[in-house]
């Protein structure tokens, strides 16, 4: 495996191998000294053209725990502000000698384009609405720890702004690869223009499915990607599609709640629900480091077992 761009590029066996490796890194991360020397001398550059807290810190932490050297590029303080093109920026960074480049970009397909401009491994950290494959990996790692090893037959509702969500696109593929049943829940205006080829069922009313599902994945309302009003008011959205405390009470007793972050508390999820016992939100972030270690080690490592 040279690049990590989309869940589409993986078969079930490769995906499960990454999950197994992720489990091993979770165990390593619980040690008193979690740092391993396995990628010493490798250089990882992170190139973020969109704002990010968790994904960027997570990749950088993962790389450092494997003893990589990390180069951080921030658009806000770079020559991009002077008009430098993506291609020139990538080639400039690559000329300094790097082994992997972690890219987040507002345009779908940017990470794939970058593979033409550098010999380094390219890792997609989120491109437009298209894909966010390491988020799907960490979500599956988290679910497998609670419901695994098999997710076959697990019933998952993905609720909210599916239309603008790369997380939803990657999670649908990953859940399908692992045998889960997926229901998208949203008003028609927040669903993609076409769902042809999506292995999902659709529900327009959260109250119809809330008591039947094993997992609820909430999506952030992507206000910054919406050009027009897609629902009457935020309050009305929350009343119909938000995971309010009253709705959360109708969940199965062992149902799990996930959100990729950042959360709009009080919009798609009530604060008490986000902080409640069924919420995996913080655990998702913790497992994100291990998931990214698994990806970096698979792309840059020797293939030797993790110590
Ligand atoms: C997501 C993203 O940026 O795609 N966040 C993340 O990486 N955890 C989701 C979002 O922004 O809503």
GROMACS .gro file of C-alpha atoms and ligand atoms in nm:
model
  319
    1UNK     CA    1   0.000   0.000   0.000
    2UNK     CA    2   0.157   0.328  -0.109
    3UNK     CA    3  -0.117   0.588  -0.044
    4UNK     CA    4  -0.425   0.608   0.181
    5UNK     CA    5  -0.689   0.804  -0.009
    6UNK     CA    6  -1.027   0.633   0.019
    7UNK     CA    7  -1.195   0.330   0.175
    8UNK     CA    8  -1.278   0.229  -0.186
    9UNK     CA    9  -0.915   0.131  -0.235
   10UNK     CA   10  -0.929  -0.135   0.038
   11UNK     CA   11  -1.080  -0.481   0.053
   12UNK     CA   12  -1.218  -0.626   0.374
   13UNK     CA   13  -0.897  -0.813   0.452
   14UNK     CA   14  -0.679  -0.501   0.420
   15UNK     CA   15  -0.924  -0.299   0.624
   16UNK     CA   16  -0.934  -0.560   0.900
   17UNK     CA   17  -0.552  -0.578   0.901
   18UNK     CA   18  -0.548  -0.202   0.968
   19UNK     CA   19  -0.802  -0.245   1.247
   20UNK     CA   20  -0.590  -0.522   1.404
   21UNK     CA   21  -0.285  -0.300   1.387
   22UNK     CA   22  -0.489  -0.016   1.539
   23UNK     CA   23  -0.577  -0.243   1.834
   24UNK     CA   24  -0.208  -0.309   1.889
   25UNK     CA   25  -0.131   0.062   1.892
   26UNK     CA   26  -0.413   0.124   2.141
   27UNK     CA   27  -0.235  -0.122   2.371
   28UNK     CA   28   0.103   0.044   2.311
   29UNK     CA   29  -0.050   0.386   2.384
   30UNK     CA   30  -0.153   0.265   2.729
   31UNK     CA   31   0.209   0.199   2.826
   32UNK     CA   32   0.393   0.443   3.048
   33UNK     CA   33   0.618   0.532   2.757
   34UNK     CA   34   0.412   0.494   2.439
   35UNK     CA   35   0.685   0.598   2.197
   36UNK     CA   36   0.824   0.335   1.957
   37UNK     CA   37   1.137   0.375   1.741
   38UNK     CA   38   0.983   0.195   1.441
   39UNK     CA   39   0.974   0.490   1.196
   40UNK     CA   40   1.286   0.670   1.314
   41UNK     CA   41   1.427   0.891   1.039
   42UNK     CA   42   1.101   0.906   0.841
   43UNK     CA   43   0.967   1.252   0.772
   44UNK     CA   44   0.595   1.327   0.769
   45UNK     CA   45   0.463   1.664   0.650
   46UNK     CA   46   0.111   1.780   0.731
   47UNK     CA   47  -0.050   2.012   0.481
   48UNK     CA   48  -0.382   2.149   0.606
   49UNK     CA   49  -0.579   2.382   0.381
   50UNK     CA   50  -0.882   2.375   0.612
   51UNK     CA   51  -0.919   2.439   0.982
   52UNK     CA   52  -0.871   2.139   1.203
   53UNK     CA   53  -0.807   2.063   1.567
   54UNK     CA   54  -0.834   1.692   1.623
   55UNK     CA   55  -0.732   1.548   1.288
   56UNK     CA   56  -0.415   1.749   1.262
   57UNK     CA   57  -0.305   1.696   1.623
   58UNK     CA   58  -0.397   1.331   1.594
   59UNK     CA   59  -0.178   1.272   1.287
   60UNK     CA   60   0.110   1.466   1.438
   61UNK     CA   61   0.084   1.276   1.767
   62UNK     CA   62   0.067   0.945   1.579
   63UNK     CA   63   0.378   1.031   1.375
   64UNK     CA   64   0.573   1.142   1.682
   65UNK     CA   65   0.479   0.828   1.879
   66UNK     CA   66   0.638   0.629   1.597
   67UNK     CA   67   0.950   0.851   1.613
   68UNK     CA   68   0.894   1.026   1.280
   69UNK     CA   69   1.010   1.381   1.227
   70UNK     CA   70   0.707   1.602   1.168
   71UNK     CA   71   0.688   1.910   0.946
   72UNK     CA   72   0.383   2.127   0.997
   73UNK     CA   73   0.251   2.352   0.726
   74UNK     CA   74  -0.020   2.599   0.805
   75UNK     CA   75  -0.192   2.776   0.516
   76UNK     CA   76  -0.263   3.085   0.725
   77UNK     CA   77   0.109   3.159   0.766
   78UNK     CA   78   0.242   3.023   0.435
   79UNK     CA   79   0.318   3.141   0.081
   80UNK     CA   80  -0.029   3.020  -0.021
   81UNK     CA   81  -0.131   3.364   0.102
   82UNK     CA   82   0.103   3.506  -0.167
   83UNK     CA   83  -0.075   3.305  -0.434
   84UNK     CA   84   0.139   2.992  -0.451
   85UNK     CA   85  -0.038   2.704  -0.623
   86UNK     CA   86  -0.106   2.368  -0.461
   87UNK     CA   87   0.136   2.205  -0.701
   88UNK     CA   88   0.421   2.445  -0.626
   89UNK     CA   89   0.360   2.415  -0.253
   90UNK     CA   90   0.364   2.034  -0.267
   91UNK     CA   91   0.678   2.025  -0.478
   92UNK     CA   92   0.851   2.271  -0.247
   93UNK     CA   93   0.767   2.069   0.062
   94UNK     CA   94   0.860   1.743  -0.113
   95UNK     CA   95   1.198   1.883  -0.221
   96UNK     CA   96   1.300   1.901   0.145
   97UNK     CA   97   1.284   1.523   0.160
   98UNK     CA   98   0.968   1.372   0.299
   99UNK     CA   99   0.829   1.020   0.321
  100UNK     CA  100   0.462   1.099   0.369
  101UNK     CA  101   0.234   1.395   0.328
  102UNK     CA  102  -0.094   1.425   0.517
  103UNK     CA  103  -0.338   1.646   0.327
  104UNK     CA  104  -0.662   1.818   0.414
  105UNK     CA  105  -0.814   2.024   0.135
  106UNK     CA  106  -1.153   2.180   0.058
  107UNK     CA  107  -1.154   2.030  -0.295
  108UNK     CA  108  -1.255   1.670  -0.351
  109UNK     CA  109  -0.975   1.486  -0.530
  110UNK     CA  110  -0.687   1.712  -0.418
  111UNK     CA  111  -0.498   1.430  -0.240
  112UNK     CA  112  -0.520   1.211  -0.552
  113UNK     CA  113  -0.382   1.494  -0.768
  114UNK     CA  114  -0.094   1.535  -0.526
  115UNK     CA  115   0.017   1.174  -0.584
  116UNK     CA  116   0.129   1.289  -0.932
  117UNK     CA  117   0.356   1.559  -0.792
  118UNK     CA  118   0.556   1.372  -0.528
  119UNK     CA  119   0.708   1.031  -0.462
  120UNK     CA  120   0.599   1.050  -0.099
  121UNK     CA  121   0.303   0.852   0.034
  122UNK     CA  122  -0.010   1.067   0.038
  123UNK     CA  123  -0.266   1.033   0.317
  124UNK     CA  124  -0.609   1.191   0.280
  125UNK     CA  125  -0.706   1.376   0.599
  126UNK     CA  126  -1.034   1.495   0.445
  127UNK     CA  127  -1.103   1.632   0.095
  128UNK     CA  128  -1.416   1.840   0.036
  129UNK     CA  129  -1.726   1.627   0.068
  130UNK     CA  130  -1.548   1.329  -0.079
  131UNK     CA  131  -1.366   1.120   0.179
  132UNK     CA  132  -1.215   1.107   0.525
  133UNK     CA  133  -1.084   0.752   0.542
  134UNK     CA  134  -0.888   0.775   0.869
  135UNK     CA  135  -1.205   0.898   1.041
  136UNK     CA  136  -1.382   0.584   0.917
  137UNK     CA  137  -1.094   0.372   1.039
  138UNK     CA  138  -1.105   0.523   1.388
  139UNK     CA  139  -1.483   0.496   1.399
  140UNK     CA  140  -1.471   0.127   1.309
  141UNK     CA  141  -1.189   0.068   1.557
  142UNK     CA  142  -1.404   0.226   1.827
  143UNK     CA  143  -1.714   0.027   1.732
  144UNK     CA  144  -1.523  -0.298   1.711
  145UNK     CA  145  -1.393  -0.254   2.066
  146UNK     CA  146  -1.751  -0.227   2.191
  147UNK     CA  147  -1.936  -0.456   1.954
  148UNK     CA  148  -1.668  -0.657   1.781
  149UNK     CA  149  -1.489  -0.844   1.665
  150UNK     CA  150  -1.763  -0.869   1.403
  151UNK     CA  151  -1.991  -0.581   1.308
  152UNK     CA  152  -2.203  -0.809   1.088
  153UNK     CA  153  -2.568  -0.716   1.123
  154UNK     CA  154  -2.503  -0.416   1.348
  155UNK     CA  155  -2.773  -0.152   1.288
  156UNK     CA  156  -2.630   0.196   1.249
  157UNK     CA  157  -2.817   0.522   1.187
  158UNK     CA  158  -2.616   0.809   1.039
  159UNK     CA  159  -2.809   1.126   1.115
  160UNK     CA  160  -2.786   1.479   0.981
  161UNK     CA  161  -2.602   1.666   0.709
  162UNK     CA  162  -2.506   1.366   0.496
  163UNK     CA  163  -2.504   1.580   0.184
  164UNK     CA  164  -2.195   1.777   0.283
  165UNK     CA  165  -2.026   1.507   0.488
  166UNK     CA  166  -1.709   1.326   0.385
  167UNK     CA  167  -1.729   1.144   0.719
  168UNK     CA  168  -2.066   0.995   0.620
  169UNK     CA  169  -1.935   0.889   0.279
  170UNK     CA  170  -1.634   0.711   0.428
  171UNK     CA  171  -1.825   0.562   0.722
  172UNK     CA  172  -2.093   0.419   0.491
  173UNK     CA  173  -1.823   0.240   0.290
  174UNK     CA  174  -1.642   0.113   0.597
  175UNK     CA  175  -1.960  -0.006   0.772
  176UNK     CA  176  -2.072  -0.181   0.455
  177UNK     CA  177  -1.733  -0.350   0.414
  178UNK     CA  178  -1.771  -0.490   0.766
  179UNK     CA  179  -2.130  -0.610   0.719
  180UNK     CA  180  -2.329  -0.350   0.914
  181UNK     CA  181  -2.678  -0.225   0.812
  182UNK     CA  182  -2.692   0.148   0.755
  183UNK     CA  183  -2.987   0.387   0.769
  184UNK     CA  184  -2.937   0.750   0.673
  185UNK     CA  185  -3.170   0.983   0.859
  186UNK     CA  186  -3.211   1.338   0.732
  187UNK     CA  187  -3.452   1.572   0.559
  188UNK     CA  188  -3.434   1.527   0.179
  189UNK     CA  189  -3.249   1.858   0.144
  190UNK     CA  190  -2.959   1.725   0.353
  191UNK     CA  191  -2.921   1.401   0.158
  192UNK     CA  192  -2.698   1.373  -0.151
  193UNK     CA  193  -2.856   1.454  -0.488
  194UNK     CA  194  -2.847   1.083  -0.571
  195UNK     CA  195  -2.809   0.780  -0.349
  196UNK     CA  196  -2.759   0.540  -0.636
  197UNK     CA  197  -2.508   0.276  -0.540
  198UNK     CA  198  -2.514   0.367  -0.171
  199UNK     CA  199  -2.568   0.051   0.037
  200UNK     CA  200  -2.815   0.224   0.269
  201UNK     CA  201  -3.177   0.262   0.369
  202UNK     CA  202  -3.323   0.607   0.419
  203UNK     CA  203  -3.555   0.738   0.688
  204UNK     CA  204  -3.689   1.090   0.700
  205UNK     CA  205  -3.803   1.070   1.059
  206UNK     CA  206  -3.557   1.001   1.340
  207UNK     CA  207  -3.841   0.897   1.571
  208UNK     CA  208  -3.921   0.605   1.338
  209UNK     CA  209  -3.582   0.441   1.386
  210UNK     CA  210  -3.447   0.567   1.716
  211UNK     CA  211  -3.560   0.271   1.926
  212UNK     CA  212  -3.436   0.009   1.679
  213UNK     CA  213  -3.073   0.098   1.614
  214UNK     CA  214  -2.758  -0.019   1.792
  215UNK     CA  215  -2.553   0.290   1.708
  216UNK     CA  216  -2.640   0.652   1.629
  217UNK     CA  217  -2.373   0.851   1.445
  218UNK     CA  218  -2.447   1.223   1.447
  219UNK     CA  219  -2.299   1.451   1.185
  220UNK     CA  220  -2.205   1.812   1.232
  221UNK     CA  221  -2.427   2.055   1.049
  222UNK     CA  222  -2.178   2.186   0.791
  223UNK     CA  223  -2.295   2.548   0.789
  224UNK     CA  224  -1.979   2.658   0.603
  225UNK     CA  225  -2.058   2.431   0.304
  226UNK     CA  226  -2.425   2.529   0.271
  227UNK     CA  227  -2.493   2.794   0.010
  228UNK     CA  228  -2.866   2.817   0.066
  229UNK     CA  229  -3.114   2.751   0.343
  230UNK     CA  230  -3.165   2.375   0.350
  231UNK     CA  231  -3.397   2.366   0.651
  232UNK     CA  232  -3.633   2.626   0.798
  233UNK     CA  233  -3.454   2.707   1.125
  234UNK     CA  234  -3.188   2.547   1.341
  235UNK     CA  235  -3.448   2.507   1.615
  236UNK     CA  236  -3.679   2.318   1.387
  237UNK     CA  237  -3.395   2.096   1.271
  238UNK     CA  238  -3.308   2.011   1.630
  239UNK     CA  239  -3.671   1.941   1.713
  240UNK     CA  240  -3.697   1.686   1.430
  241UNK     CA  241  -3.345   1.546   1.388
  242UNK     CA  242  -3.142   1.639   1.694
  243UNK     CA  243  -3.045   1.375   1.949
  244UNK     CA  244  -3.221   1.548   2.235
  245UNK     CA  245  -3.233   1.401   2.585
  246UNK     CA  246  -3.593   1.294   2.532
  247UNK     CA  247  -3.501   1.107   2.215
  248UNK     CA  248  -3.192   0.952   2.369
  249UNK     CA  249  -3.420   0.798   2.633
  250UNK     CA  250  -3.592   0.600   2.360
  251UNK     CA  251  -3.265   0.436   2.249
  252UNK     CA  252  -3.202   0.070   2.332
  253UNK     CA  253  -3.037   0.047   2.675
  254UNK     CA  254  -2.701  -0.057   2.524
  255UNK     CA  255  -2.708   0.172   2.217
  256UNK     CA  256  -2.394   0.373   2.144
  257UNK     CA  257  -2.367   0.738   2.035
  258UNK     CA  258  -2.089   0.870   1.812
  259UNK     CA  259  -1.993   1.207   1.666
  260UNK     CA  260  -1.674   1.283   1.471
  261UNK     CA  261  -1.644   1.632   1.619
  262UNK     CA  262  -1.645   1.923   1.624
  263UNK     CA  263  -1.994   1.915   1.776
  264UNK     CA  264  -2.260   2.182   1.756
  265UNK     CA  265  -2.392   2.121   2.106
  266UNK     CA  266  -2.763   2.190   2.119
  267UNK     CA  267  -2.803   2.150   1.741
  268UNK     CA  268  -2.741   1.790   1.630
  269UNK     CA  269  -2.671   1.662   1.981
  270UNK     CA  270  -2.776   1.780   2.327
  271UNK     CA  271  -2.488   1.862   2.560
  272UNK     CA  272  -2.609   1.610   2.824
  273UNK     CA  273  -2.621   1.336   2.561
  274UNK     CA  274  -2.275   1.420   2.429
  275UNK     CA  275  -2.138   1.393   2.783
  276UNK     CA  276  -2.352   1.095   2.887
  277UNK     CA  277  -2.250   0.733   2.943
  278UNK     CA  278  -2.351   0.609   2.596
  279UNK     CA  279  -2.135   0.866   2.419
  280UNK     CA  280  -1.811   0.747   2.258
  281UNK     CA  281  -1.703   1.093   2.142
  282UNK     CA  282  -1.389   1.123   2.355
  283UNK     CA  283  -1.292   0.761   2.297
  284UNK     CA  284  -1.316   0.823   1.921
  285UNK     CA  285  -1.055   1.096   1.955
  286UNK     CA  286  -0.825   0.874   2.161
  287UNK     CA  287  -0.856   0.586   1.914
  288UNK     CA  288  -0.788   0.828   1.628
  289UNK     CA  289  -0.422   0.841   1.724
  290UNK     CA  290  -0.391   0.462   1.710
  291UNK     CA  291  -0.579   0.447   1.379
  292UNK     CA  292  -0.337   0.698   1.225
  293UNK     CA  293  -0.039   0.512   1.369
  294UNK     CA  294  -0.172   0.201   1.192
  295UNK     CA  295  -0.190   0.389   0.861
  296UNK     CA  296   0.157   0.544   0.894
  297UNK     CA  297   0.310   0.214   0.998
  298UNK     CA  298   0.145   0.031   0.709
  299UNK     CA  299   0.266   0.286   0.454
  300UNK     CA  300   0.614   0.358   0.593
  301UNK     CA  301   0.703   0.065   0.819
  302UNK     CA  302   0.912  -0.242   0.762
  303UNK     CA  303   0.620  -0.479   0.796
  304UNK     CA  304   0.777  -0.628   1.109
  305UNK     CA  305   0.534  -0.694   1.396
  306UNK     CA  306   0.482  -0.401   1.632
  307UNK     CA  307   0.682  -0.455   1.953
  308LIG     C1  308  -1.480   1.617   1.040
  308LIG     C2  309  -1.420   1.673   0.914
  308LIG     O1  310  -1.344   1.768   0.918
  308LIG     O2  311  -1.451   1.616   0.814
  308LIG     N1  312  -1.407   1.638   1.155
  308LIG     C3  313  -1.308   1.553   1.186
  308LIG     O3  314  -1.215   1.535   1.111
  308LIG     N2  315  -1.320   1.484   1.301
  308LIG     C4  316  -1.622   1.644   1.056
  308LIG     C5  317  -1.669   1.784   1.052
  308LIG     O4  318  -1.599   1.879   1.028
  308LIG     O5  319  -1.790   1.798   1.075
   0.00000   0.00000   0.00000
